[in-house]
Tab-separated table of C-alpha atoms in Angstrom:
chain	number	residue	atom	x	y	z
A	1382	MET	CA	92.691	162.761	34.155
A	1383	THR	CA	91.139	164.350	37.024
A	1384	PRO	CA	88.441	163.850	39.192
A	1385	PRO	CA	85.277	166.562	39.189
A	1386	PRO	CA	85.590	168.473	42.912
A	1387	VAL	CA	82.913	167.301	44.039
A	1388	PRO	CA	82.457	165.656	46.663
A	1389	GLU	CA	78.869	164.806	46.584
A	1390	LEU	CA	79.649	162.307	43.932
A	1391	ARG	CA	81.075	159.937	45.843
A	1392	LEU	CA	77.423	159.434	48.452
A	1393	PRO	CA	75.115	160.758	46.366
A	1394	SER	CA	71.630	160.413	47.741
A	1395	PRO	CA	69.199	157.883	46.074
A	1396	GLY	CA	67.038	159.788	43.704
A	1397	THR	CA	70.037	162.532	43.467
A	1398	ILE	CA	71.695	161.084	40.465
A	1399	PRO	CA	72.233	163.496	37.325
A	1400	GLU	CA	70.710	162.534	34.334
A	1401	PRO	CA	74.250	162.875	32.836
A	1402	SER	CA	76.062	159.738	34.596
A	1403	SER	CA	78.718	160.150	32.247
A	1404	ALA	CA	80.466	160.940	35.913
A	1405	TRP	CA	79.036	157.487	37.489
A	1406	LEU	CA	79.339	155.267	34.606
A	1407	LEU	CA	83.031	156.557	34.745
A	1408	ALA	CA	83.257	156.016	38.637
A	1409	LEU	CA	81.830	152.515	38.073
A	1410	GLY	CA	83.997	151.364	35.389
A	1411	LEU	CA	87.067	152.253	37.893
A	1412	VAL	CA	85.169	150.584	40.577
A	1413	ALA	CA	85.149	147.674	38.768
A	1414	ALA	CA	88.497	147.698	37.117
A	1415	TRP	CA	89.996	147.468	40.700
A	1416	LEU	CA	88.198	145.036	41.893
A	1417	SER	CA	88.573	142.712	38.824
A	1418	ARG	CA	92.669	143.551	39.554
A	1419	ARG	CA	92.840	142.670	43.008
A	1420	ARG	CA	91.310	138.751	42.888
């Protein structure tokens, strides 16, 4: 499970989100899980 070499995915500008937001959903899921575990 290696992150894609796309630095633009880290800080995307509003309106530049690609249609296939599979990477976005994955990142959001990881962040949500990490935050829920930190509590």
